[in-house]
Amino acid sequence: MSESTVLDKAHCWHPFTRQEQWCAPDHQPLMISRAEGVWIYDENGNKYLDGNSSIWTNIHGHCRPEISSAIAKQAAVLDHSSYLGLGHPLASRLSAKLVSFFPEKTLERVFFSDNGSTAVEVALKMSMQSRMQKGEGERVRFLAFDNAYHGDTLGAASLGGVNRFFSRFQQLGFETQFLSSMADLENVDTSDVTALVIEPLIQGVNEMRPWPKGMLKELREWTAGKGIHLILDEVMTGFGRTGKMFACQVEGVIPDFLCVAKGLTGGTVPLAATLTTNQVYEAFLGPAENAFYYGHSYTANPIGCAAALASLDIFEKDGTFETLPGKIAIIGQLLAELEEGRQSVLEIRQCGMVAGIQLRQGLGEAVIREMRSFGVITRNILDTIVFMPPLCISKEEIGFYVRALRAALSKVG
């Protein structure tokens, strides 16, 4: 057992992990020491395809020189400066870049934070406080969907519909009414609702389940008609995962709040952003008590902004969106072939570069463990195997993933 493993078991506490199993004497955890492109390497030199983009974060491949160079260059000039009462040029440029993906006079303001949970938390608090300051203080409730996941901070957790994660905490956060489908909107008293929150096009933690086509557009029309804010959680779906820069662009929808994180910096350093409209922003002008008193020490940190700008440049330099349709098609084709005649595969669910392979009950953990022996690392959500690779993955590497999954299924299922 390596020194790093010994120290890990003695002192570390991992997220979403059953620590008793992790620290068991016979468990040999993988200790990742380096990465390049779509490949990650353990400390013994073994090579694995990163099948879930290191928890849905990596976009252009690991250790992309343009991003690494931007981080190093920025760290040598300005490593950090507070964004509370100060600004810096990179945050200004990044804000302008993010709003440029949307039509003028729509999403015009950017509030930076640290991660997906805080990006959503910002939107929730902005929505509610803006109501209070516009004489609509009765609007205090939120709408969210069953099996949703919007983060782990207390406010975001109260909108989470996955009981195993959130049932202990829901009563402590915002008052939320959960919906199972569009039909449930008929039974909603909208008079005290401030916002509806949804992961557009596909739910992530709910075993990669796509929403019906056209639903997002219908939701936008419904919320607009009721004067309800639409908050889109694009923490997972943003930055090319669905084939567009943002999932909402697939159906031509512009929300009142857009929350991004994960892939914002290309999957390198923490940074998140909440985009919103001038109508919301203007509710916070005026006396001191109207200000939005929320923020973090590393809000809009210069190193994160440098990484994000470099990542966004790569989309244009590489022509990323021109390459995606072919990759999306080959993922669908190879996974469909995997499903044929195999009783252990119950369903394939795909939305752009995101796929969930639904297996027979009880196979999920065993299959991902076995996939490691065939050179692939990914995560399961219960019995759904996730395939969400970096966008730079080649067609040959997609084939490598599917062959590893097929081999693991042959051994386990």
Short mmCIF file of C-alpha atoms in Angstrom, two decimals:
data_model
loop_
_atom_site.label_atom_id
_atom_site.label_comp_id
_atom_site.label_asym_id
_atom_site.label_seq_id
_atom_site.Cartn_x
_atom_site.Cartn_y
_atom_site.Cartn_z
CA MET A 1 0.00 0.00 0.00
CA SER A 2 1.50 3.35 -1.06
CA GLU A 3 2.20 6.18 1.37
CA SER A 4 -0.52 8.31 -0.25
CA THR A 5 -3.08 5.53 0.27
CA VAL A 6 -2.09 5.08 3.91
CA LEU A 7 -2.41 8.82 4.56
CA ASP A 8 -5.72 8.95 2.67
CA LYS A 9 -7.29 6.20 4.76
CA ALA A 10 -5.99 7.78 7.94
CA HIS A 11 -7.14 11.36 7.31
CA CYS A 12 -9.33 11.92 4.22
CA TRP A 13 -13.11 11.98 3.94
CA HIS A 14 -14.45 11.52 0.39
CA PRO A 15 -17.76 12.87 -0.96
CA PHE A 16 -20.62 10.49 -1.74
CA THR A 17 -18.49 7.65 -0.39
CA ARG A 18 -19.16 4.91 2.14
CA GLN A 19 -16.04 5.50 4.19
CA GLU A 20 -16.16 2.17 6.01
CA GLN A 21 -15.80 0.35 2.70
CA TRP A 22 -13.22 2.85 1.45
CA CYS A 23 -11.01 2.35 4.51
CA ALA A 24 -11.39 -1.45 4.64
CA PRO A 25 -7.96 -3.15 4.76
CA ASP A 26 -8.58 -5.06 1.54
CA HIS A 27 -9.71 -2.02 -0.47
CA GLN A 28 -7.05 -0.60 -2.77
CA PRO A 29 -8.26 2.82 -3.94
CA LEU A 30 -7.02 4.28 -7.20
CA MET A 31 -4.70 7.21 -6.58
CA ILE A 32 -4.63 9.38 -9.70
CA SER A 33 -1.28 11.06 -10.32
CA ARG A 34 -1.48 12.67 -13.78
CA ALA A 35 -3.67 13.15 -16.85
CA GLU A 36 -3.48 14.07 -20.52
CA GLY A 37 -6.27 14.44 -23.05
CA VAL A 38 -9.07 12.00 -22.27
CA TRP A 39 -6.70 9.75 -20.28
CA ILE A 40 -5.90 9.67 -16.57
CA TYR A 41 -3.10 7.68 -14.93
CA ASP A 42 -2.80 6.16 -11.47
CA GLU A 43 0.36 6.27 -9.39
CA ASN A 44 1.35 2.84 -10.71
CA GLY A 45 1.31 4.12 -14.30
CA ASN A 46 -1.94 2.40 -15.34
CA LYS A 47 -3.92 4.30 -17.97
CA TYR A 48 -7.71 4.87 -17.99
CA LEU A 49 -10.12 6.64 -20.30
CA ASP A 50 -11.94 9.34 -18.33
CA GLY A 51 -15.48 8.21 -19.09
CA ASN A 52 -17.30 10.85 -17.05
CA SER A 53 -15.01 13.87 -17.51
CA SER A 54 -13.86 13.72 -13.88
CA ILE A 55 -17.40 14.21 -12.55
CA TRP A 56 -18.72 16.10 -15.56
CA THR A 57 -16.17 18.92 -15.48
CA ASN A 58 -13.52 18.40 -18.16
CA ILE A 59 -14.32 19.81 -21.59
CA HIS A 60 -11.27 19.94 -23.88
CA GLY A 61 -9.13 17.20 -22.31
CA HIS A 62 -6.84 17.22 -19.33
CA CYS A 63 -3.80 19.50 -19.09
CA ARG A 64 -4.71 21.39 -22.23
CA PRO A 65 -1.66 23.62 -22.83
CA GLU A 66 -3.65 26.77 -23.60
CA ILE A 67 -5.52 26.60 -20.27
CA SER A 68 -2.49 25.50 -18.23
CA SER A 69 -0.48 28.34 -19.72
CA ALA A 70 -3.21 30.90 -19.00
CA ILE A 71 -3.37 29.73 -15.37
CA ALA A 72 0.41 29.92 -14.92
CA LYS A 73 0.66 33.32 -16.60
CA GLN A 74 -2.13 34.78 -14.49
CA ALA A 75 -0.74 33.32 -11.25
CA ALA A 76 2.55 35.10 -11.92
CA VAL A 77 0.85 38.49 -12.45
CA LEU A 78 -2.18 38.57 -10.13
CA ASP A 79 -2.92 35.43 -8.16
CA HIS A 80 -5.94 36.81 -6.32
CA SER A 81 -7.77 40.02 -5.56
CA SER A 82 -11.03 40.51 -3.73
CA TYR A 83 -14.09 41.14 -5.91
CA LEU A 84 -15.91 42.81 -3.00
CA GLY A 85 -15.73 46.48 -3.91
CA LEU A 86 -12.95 45.90 -6.45
CA GLY A 87 -12.82 44.61 -10.01
CA HIS A 88 -10.25 43.18 -12.38
CA PRO A 89 -10.02 43.07 -16.19
CA LEU A 90 -10.41 39.30 -16.62
CA ALA A 91 -13.75 39.19 -14.79
CA SER A 92 -14.96 42.06 -16.97
CA ARG A 93 -13.94 40.24 -20.14
CA LEU A 94 -15.41 36.94 -19.01
CA SER A 95 -18.73 38.55 -18.09
CA ALA A 96 -18.93 40.14 -21.54
CA LYS A 97 -18.05 36.83 -23.18
CA LEU A 98 -20.72 34.89 -21.30
CA VAL A 99 -23.53 37.33 -22.08
CA SER A 100 -22.44 37.42 -25.74
CA PHE A 101 -23.87 33.92 -26.21
CA PHE A 102 -27.38 35.38 -25.85
CA PRO A 103 -29.31 38.09 -27.71
CA GLU A 104 -28.88 41.68 -26.57
CA LYS A 105 -31.12 42.89 -23.75
CA THR A 106 -31.72 39.37 -22.41
CA LEU A 107 -29.11 37.94 -20.01
CA GLU A 108 -26.94 40.98 -19.33
CA ARG A 109 -25.57 40.61 -15.79
CA VAL A 110 -23.15 38.03 -14.35
CA PHE A 111 -22.66 37.21 -10.67
CA PHE A 112 -19.66 34.97 -9.96
CA SER A 113 -19.36 32.32 -7.25
CA ASP A 114 -17.45 29.08 -6.67
CA ASN A 115 -19.42 25.97 -7.74
CA GLY A 116 -22.70 24.64 -9.04
CA SER A 117 -24.46 24.68 -5.68
CA THR A 118 -23.59 28.32 -5.07
CA ALA A 119 -24.53 29.32 -8.63
CA VAL A 120 -28.02 27.93 -7.96
CA GLU A 121 -28.11 29.39 -4.44
CA VAL A 122 -27.39 32.84 -5.90
CA ALA A 123 -30.31 32.51 -8.33
CA LEU A 124 -32.71 31.41 -5.58
CA LYS A 125 -31.79 34.28 -3.28
CA MET A 126 -31.79 36.84 -6.08
CA SER A 127 -35.23 35.72 -7.20
CA MET A 128 -36.70 35.93 -3.71
CA GLN A 129 -35.02 39.22 -2.72
CA SER A 130 -35.99 40.88 -5.99
CA ARG A 131 -39.63 40.04 -5.21
CA MET A 132 -39.36 41.58 -1.74
CA GLN A 133 -37.93 44.79 -3.19
CA LYS A 134 -40.56 45.07 -5.91
CA GLY A 135 -43.53 44.77 -3.56
CA GLU A 136 -44.10 41.07 -4.28
CA GLY A 137 -43.01 39.73 -0.90
CA GLU A 138 -45.73 37.08 -0.93
CA ARG A 139 -43.84 35.20 -3.65
CA VAL A 140 -41.70 32.91 -1.46
CA ARG A 141 -42.18 29.41 -2.91
CA PHE A 142 -40.21 27.52 -5.54
CA LEU A 143 -41.19 24.82 -8.01
CA ALA A 144 -38.82 21.97 -8.81
CA PHE A 145 -39.07 18.48 -10.27
CA ASP A 146 -39.05 15.04 -8.73
CA ASN A 147 -35.59 13.45 -8.68
CA ALA A 148 -33.92 16.79 -9.36
CA TYR A 149 -30.41 17.58 -8.15
CA HIS A 150 -29.34 21.21 -7.87
CA GLY A 151 -26.47 21.03 -5.38
CA ASP A 152 -25.75 20.43 -1.72
CA THR A 153 -25.83 23.85 -0.07
CA LEU A 154 -28.91 24.25 2.10
CA GLY A 155 -31.00 26.33 -0.30
CA ALA A 156 -30.11 24.21 -3.33
CA ALA A 157 -30.66 21.03 -1.31
CA SER A 158 -34.23 22.09 -0.49
CA LEU A 159 -34.95 21.90 -4.25
CA GLY A 160 -33.41 18.45 -4.55
CA GLY A 161 -35.83 15.64 -5.26
CA VAL A 162 -33.50 12.69 -4.60
CA ASN A 163 -34.57 11.45 -1.18
CA ARG A 164 -31.37 9.56 -0.34
CA PHE A 165 -29.46 12.84 -0.56
CA PHE A 166 -31.91 15.48 0.63
CA SER A 167 -34.77 14.09 2.75
CA ARG A 168 -32.97 15.04 5.99
CA PHE A 169 -32.64 18.70 5.01
CA GLN A 170 -35.59 19.70 2.82
CA GLN A 171 -37.66 21.09 5.69
CA LEU A 172 -34.80 23.44 6.63
CA GLY A 173 -34.51 25.32 3.34
CA PHE A 174 -36.81 27.08 0.90
CA GLU A 175 -40.44 26.02 0.61
CA THR A 176 -40.65 23.92 -2.55
CA GLN A 177 -43.43 22.18 -4.42
CA PHE A 178 -42.27 19.22 -6.50
CA LEU A 179 -43.66 18.34 -9.91
CA SER A 180 -43.52 15.07 -11.79
CA SER A 181 -44.46 16.42 -15.22
CA MET A 182 -45.93 19.38 -17.06
CA ALA A 183 -49.40 18.11 -16.20
CA ASP A 184 -48.81 18.93 -12.52
CA LEU A 185 -48.65 22.64 -13.37
CA GLU A 186 -52.44 22.63 -13.63
CA ASN A 187 -52.64 22.11 -9.86
CA VAL A 188 -50.17 24.83 -8.83
CA ASP A 189 -51.33 27.94 -6.99
CA THR A 190 -48.96 30.39 -8.67
CA SER A 191 -49.81 33.45 -6.56
CA ASP A 192 -46.94 32.85 -4.10
CA VAL A 193 -44.40 31.22 -6.45
CA THR A 194 -41.23 33.16 -7.22
CA ALA A 195 -39.39 30.74 -9.53
CA LEU A 196 -39.31 27.35 -11.19
CA VAL A 197 -35.97 25.51 -11.34
CA ILE A 198 -35.03 22.78 -13.81
CA GLU A 199 -32.03 21.07 -15.40
CA PRO A 200 -32.78 21.72 -19.08
CA LEU A 201 -33.14 18.83 -21.58
CA ILE A 202 -31.82 16.13 -19.23
CA GLN A 203 -31.70 15.35 -15.51
CA GLY A 204 -28.22 14.24 -14.45
CA VAL A 205 -28.36 12.57 -11.05
CA ASN A 206 -31.76 11.08 -11.99
CA GLU A 207 -29.87 8.43 -13.99
CA MET A 208 -29.43 10.65 -17.07
CA ARG A 209 -33.09 10.97 -18.02
CA PRO A 210 -33.92 13.35 -20.91
CA TRP A 211 -37.01 15.53 -20.77
CA PRO A 212 -39.57 15.32 -23.60
CA LYS A 213 -38.69 17.41 -26.64
CA GLY A 214 -40.33 20.82 -26.54
CA MET A 215 -40.94 20.72 -22.79
CA LEU A 216 -38.41 23.45 -22.02
CA LYS A 217 -40.01 25.83 -24.51
CA GLU A 218 -43.43 25.07 -23.06
CA LEU A 219 -42.12 25.75 -19.55
CA ARG A 220 -40.71 29.10 -20.66
CA GLU A 221 -44.10 30.11 -22.05
CA TRP A 222 -45.89 28.98 -18.87
CA THR A 223 -43.54 30.76 -16.46
CA ALA A 224 -43.56 33.95 -18.53
CA GLY A 225 -47.34 33.94 -18.58
CA LYS A 226 -47.50 33.56 -14.80
CA GLY A 227 -44.77 36.09 -14.00
CA ILE A 228 -42.62 33.32 -12.53
CA HIS A 229 -38.84 33.35 -12.89
CA LEU A 230 -37.34 30.46 -14.85
CA ILE A 231 -34.03 29.28 -13.36
CA LEU A 232 -32.03 26.93 -15.56
CA ASP A 233 -29.41 24.80 -13.82
CA GLU A 234 -26.88 24.30 -16.61
CA VAL A 235 -24.10 23.19 -14.27
CA MET A 236 -23.97 19.82 -16.05
CA THR A 237 -25.44 20.67 -19.47
CA GLY A 238 -23.49 23.83 -20.19
CA PHE A 239 -20.45 24.22 -22.44
CA GLY A 240 -21.24 21.86 -25.28
CA ARG A 241 -22.59 18.77 -23.56
CA THR A 242 -25.85 18.85 -25.52
CA GLY A 243 -24.28 19.88 -28.83
CA LYS A 244 -24.86 23.62 -28.25
CA MET A 245 -22.95 25.93 -25.92
CA PHE A 246 -25.93 25.80 -23.55
CA ALA A 247 -28.80 23.33 -23.47
CA CYS A 248 -31.42 26.10 -23.49
CA GLN A 249 -30.21 27.11 -26.96
CA VAL A 250 -31.38 23.77 -28.37
CA GLU A 251 -34.99 24.91 -27.93
CA GLY A 252 -34.37 28.65 -28.29
CA VAL A 253 -35.19 29.40 -24.65
CA ILE A 254 -33.79 32.31 -22.63
CA PRO A 255 -34.34 32.01 -18.87
CA ASP A 256 -34.41 34.65 -16.16
CA PHE A 257 -31.42 32.99 -14.49
CA LEU A 258 -28.77 30.71 -16.01
CA CYS A 259 -26.48 28.86 -13.59
CA VAL A 260 -23.13 27.49 -14.79
CA ALA A 261 -20.04 25.94 -13.19
CA LYS A 262 -18.21 22.61 -13.81
CA GLY A 263 -17.06 23.12 -17.41
CA LEU A 264 -16.75 26.92 -17.14
CA THR A 265 -12.97 26.68 -16.68
CA GLY A 266 -12.61 23.64 -18.91
CA GLY A 267 -12.59 21.47 -15.79
CA THR A 268 -9.45 22.93 -14.20
CA VAL A 269 -10.16 25.24 -11.24
CA PRO A 270 -13.37 26.16 -9.38
CA LEU A 271 -15.49 28.98 -10.78
CA ALA A 272 -19.23 29.46 -11.24
CA ALA A 273 -21.51 32.13 -12.62
CA THR A 274 -25.17 33.09 -12.45
CA LEU A 275 -26.42 35.09 -15.44
CA THR A 276 -29.57 37.16 -15.13
CA THR A 277 -31.52 40.02 -16.70
CA ASN A 278 -31.40 43.76 -16.15
CA GLN A 279 -34.98 43.57 -14.87
CA VAL A 280 -33.76 41.45 -11.94
CA TYR A 281 -30.59 43.53 -11.49
CA GLU A 282 -32.48 46.82 -11.27
CA ALA A 283 -34.46 45.57 -8.27
CA PHE A 284 -31.21 45.70 -6.28
CA LEU A 285 -30.44 49.36 -7.03
CA GLY A 286 -31.23 52.23 -4.68
CA PRO A 287 -30.71 52.30 -0.90
CA ALA A 288 -28.00 50.26 0.83
CA GLU A 289 -30.45 47.68 2.13
CA ASN A 290 -31.33 46.76 -1.47
CA ALA A 291 -27.82 45.45 -2.19
CA PHE A 292 -27.27 41.72 -2.69
CA TYR A 293 -25.30 40.81 0.41
CA TYR A 294 -23.91 37.52 -0.74
CA GLY A 295 -20.44 36.52 -1.90
CA HIS A 296 -17.38 34.38 -1.41
CA SER A 297 -13.72 35.08 -0.81
CA TYR A 298 -12.76 33.66 -4.20
CA THR A 299 -15.63 35.16 -6.18
CA ALA A 300 -14.43 35.95 -9.73
CA ASN A 301 -10.92 34.82 -8.80
CA PRO A 302 -8.46 35.93 -11.52
CA ILE A 303 -6.94 32.50 -12.07
CA GLY A 304 -10.37 30.96 -12.63
CA CYS A 305 -11.35 33.76 -15.00
CA ALA A 306 -8.12 33.26 -16.99
CA ALA A 307 -8.85 29.54 -17.29
CA ALA A 308 -12.44 30.20 -18.38
CA LEU A 309 -11.43 32.68 -21.07
CA ALA A 310 -8.84 30.24 -22.41
CA SER A 311 -11.40 27.43 -22.45
CA LEU A 312 -13.95 29.52 -24.34
CA ASP A 313 -11.26 30.45 -26.87
CA ILE A 314 -10.59 26.75 -27.52
CA PHE A 315 -14.18 26.20 -28.66
CA GLU A 316 -13.51 28.63 -31.51
CA LYS A 317 -9.92 27.57 -32.19
CA ASP A 318 -10.78 23.86 -32.40
CA GLY A 319 -14.12 24.29 -34.14
CA THR A 320 -15.56 22.11 -31.38
CA PHE A 321 -19.19 22.45 -32.40
CA GLU A 322 -18.45 21.33 -35.96
CA THR A 323 -17.03 18.04 -34.64
CA LEU A 324 -19.82 17.20 -32.20
CA PRO A 325 -22.60 15.95 -34.52
CA GLY A 326 -20.41 13.10 -35.80
CA LYS A 327 -19.37 12.11 -32.29
CA ILE A 328 -22.93 12.28 -31.00
CA ALA A 329 -24.03 9.99 -33.85
CA ILE A 330 -21.30 7.42 -33.21
CA ILE A 331 -22.09 7.33 -29.48
CA GLY A 332 -25.72 6.60 -30.33
CA GLN A 333 -24.81 3.99 -32.92
CA LEU A 334 -22.32 2.06 -30.78
CA LEU A 335 -24.50 2.13 -27.68
CA ALA A 336 -27.50 0.92 -29.70
CA GLU A 337 -25.39 -2.00 -30.95
CA LEU A 338 -24.41 -2.73 -27.34
CA GLU A 339 -28.08 -2.89 -26.35
CA GLU A 340 -29.10 -5.34 -29.07
CA GLY A 341 -29.74 -8.84 -27.78
CA ARG A 342 -28.18 -8.15 -24.37
CA GLN A 343 -30.57 -8.80 -21.47
CA SER A 344 -28.41 -6.94 -18.97
CA VAL A 345 -28.89 -3.63 -20.86
CA LEU A 346 -32.43 -2.35 -20.35
CA GLU A 347 -32.28 1.09 -21.99
CA ILE A 348 -29.94 3.60 -23.58
CA ARG A 349 -30.67 7.27 -22.84
CA GLN A 350 -28.74 9.94 -24.76
CA CYS A 351 -28.77 13.72 -25.01
CA GLY A 352 -25.91 15.01 -27.15
CA MET A 353 -22.58 13.97 -25.64
CA VAL A 354 -24.31 12.65 -22.50
CA ALA A 355 -25.49 9.05 -22.20
CA GLY A 356 -26.86 6.76 -19.51
CA ILE A 357 -26.76 2.99 -19.96
CA GLN A 358 -29.50 1.46 -17.80
CA LEU A 359 -28.55 -2.02 -16.58
CA ARG A 360 -30.43 -4.78 -14.87
CA GLN A 361 -30.88 -4.19 -11.14
CA GLY A 362 -27.80 -4.80 -9.01
CA LEU A 363 -25.20 -4.58 -11.79
CA GLY A 364 -24.12 -0.93 -11.66
CA GLU A 365 -21.29 -0.96 -9.12
CA ALA A 366 -19.92 -4.32 -10.24
CA VAL A 367 -19.75 -3.20 -13.87
CA ILE A 368 -17.90 0.06 -13.23
CA ARG A 369 -15.39 -1.79 -11.05
CA GLU A 370 -14.82 -4.30 -13.83
CA MET A 371 -14.50 -1.54 -16.46
CA ARG A 372 -11.35 -0.37 -14.68
CA SER A 373 -9.63 -3.61 -15.56
CA PHE A 374 -10.38 -2.80 -19.22
CA GLY A 375 -9.01 0.74 -18.97
CA VAL A 376 -12.07 2.94 -18.29
CA ILE A 377 -13.05 4.98 -15.24
CA THR A 378 -16.61 6.24 -14.86
CA ARG A 379 -19.32 6.43 -12.22
CA ASN A 380 -22.62 4.67 -11.90
CA ILE A 381 -25.83 6.25 -10.67
CA LEU A 382 -27.50 3.23 -9.09
CA ASP A 383 -27.65 0.84 -12.06
CA THR A 384 -27.07 3.45 -14.76
CA ILE A 385 -23.57 3.69 -16.20
CA VAL A 386 -22.62 7.25 -17.17
CA PHE A 387 -20.85 8.12 -20.41
CA MET A 388 -19.99 11.81 -20.52
CA PRO A 389 -16.49 12.13 -21.96
CA PRO A 390 -14.49 15.29 -22.65
CA LEU A 391 -15.74 16.84 -25.89
CA CYS A 392 -12.34 16.28 -27.49
CA ILE A 393 -12.75 12.50 -27.41
CA SER A 394 -12.07 10.81 -30.76
CA LYS A 395 -14.33 8.30 -32.48
CA GLU A 396 -11.70 5.63 -31.79
CA GLU A 397 -11.74 6.48 -28.08
CA ILE A 398 -15.54 6.30 -28.04
CA GLY A 399 -15.17 2.79 -29.44
CA PHE A 400 -12.65 1.97 -26.71
CA TYR A 401 -15.18 2.96 -24.03
CA VAL A 402 -17.95 0.83 -25.55
CA ARG A 403 -15.65 -2.19 -25.93
CA ALA A 404 -14.63 -1.89 -22.27
CA LEU A 405 -18.27 -1.71 -21.22
CA ARG A 406 -19.13 -4.72 -23.37
CA ALA A 407 -16.25 -6.71 -21.88
CA ALA A 408 -17.25 -5.77 -18.33
CA LEU A 409 -20.85 -6.77 -18.99
CA SER A 410 -19.71 -10.14 -20.38
CA LYS A 411 -17.79 -10.77 -17.18
CA VAL A 412 -20.37 -9.50 -14.70
CA GLY A 413 -23.78 -9.67 -16.34
#
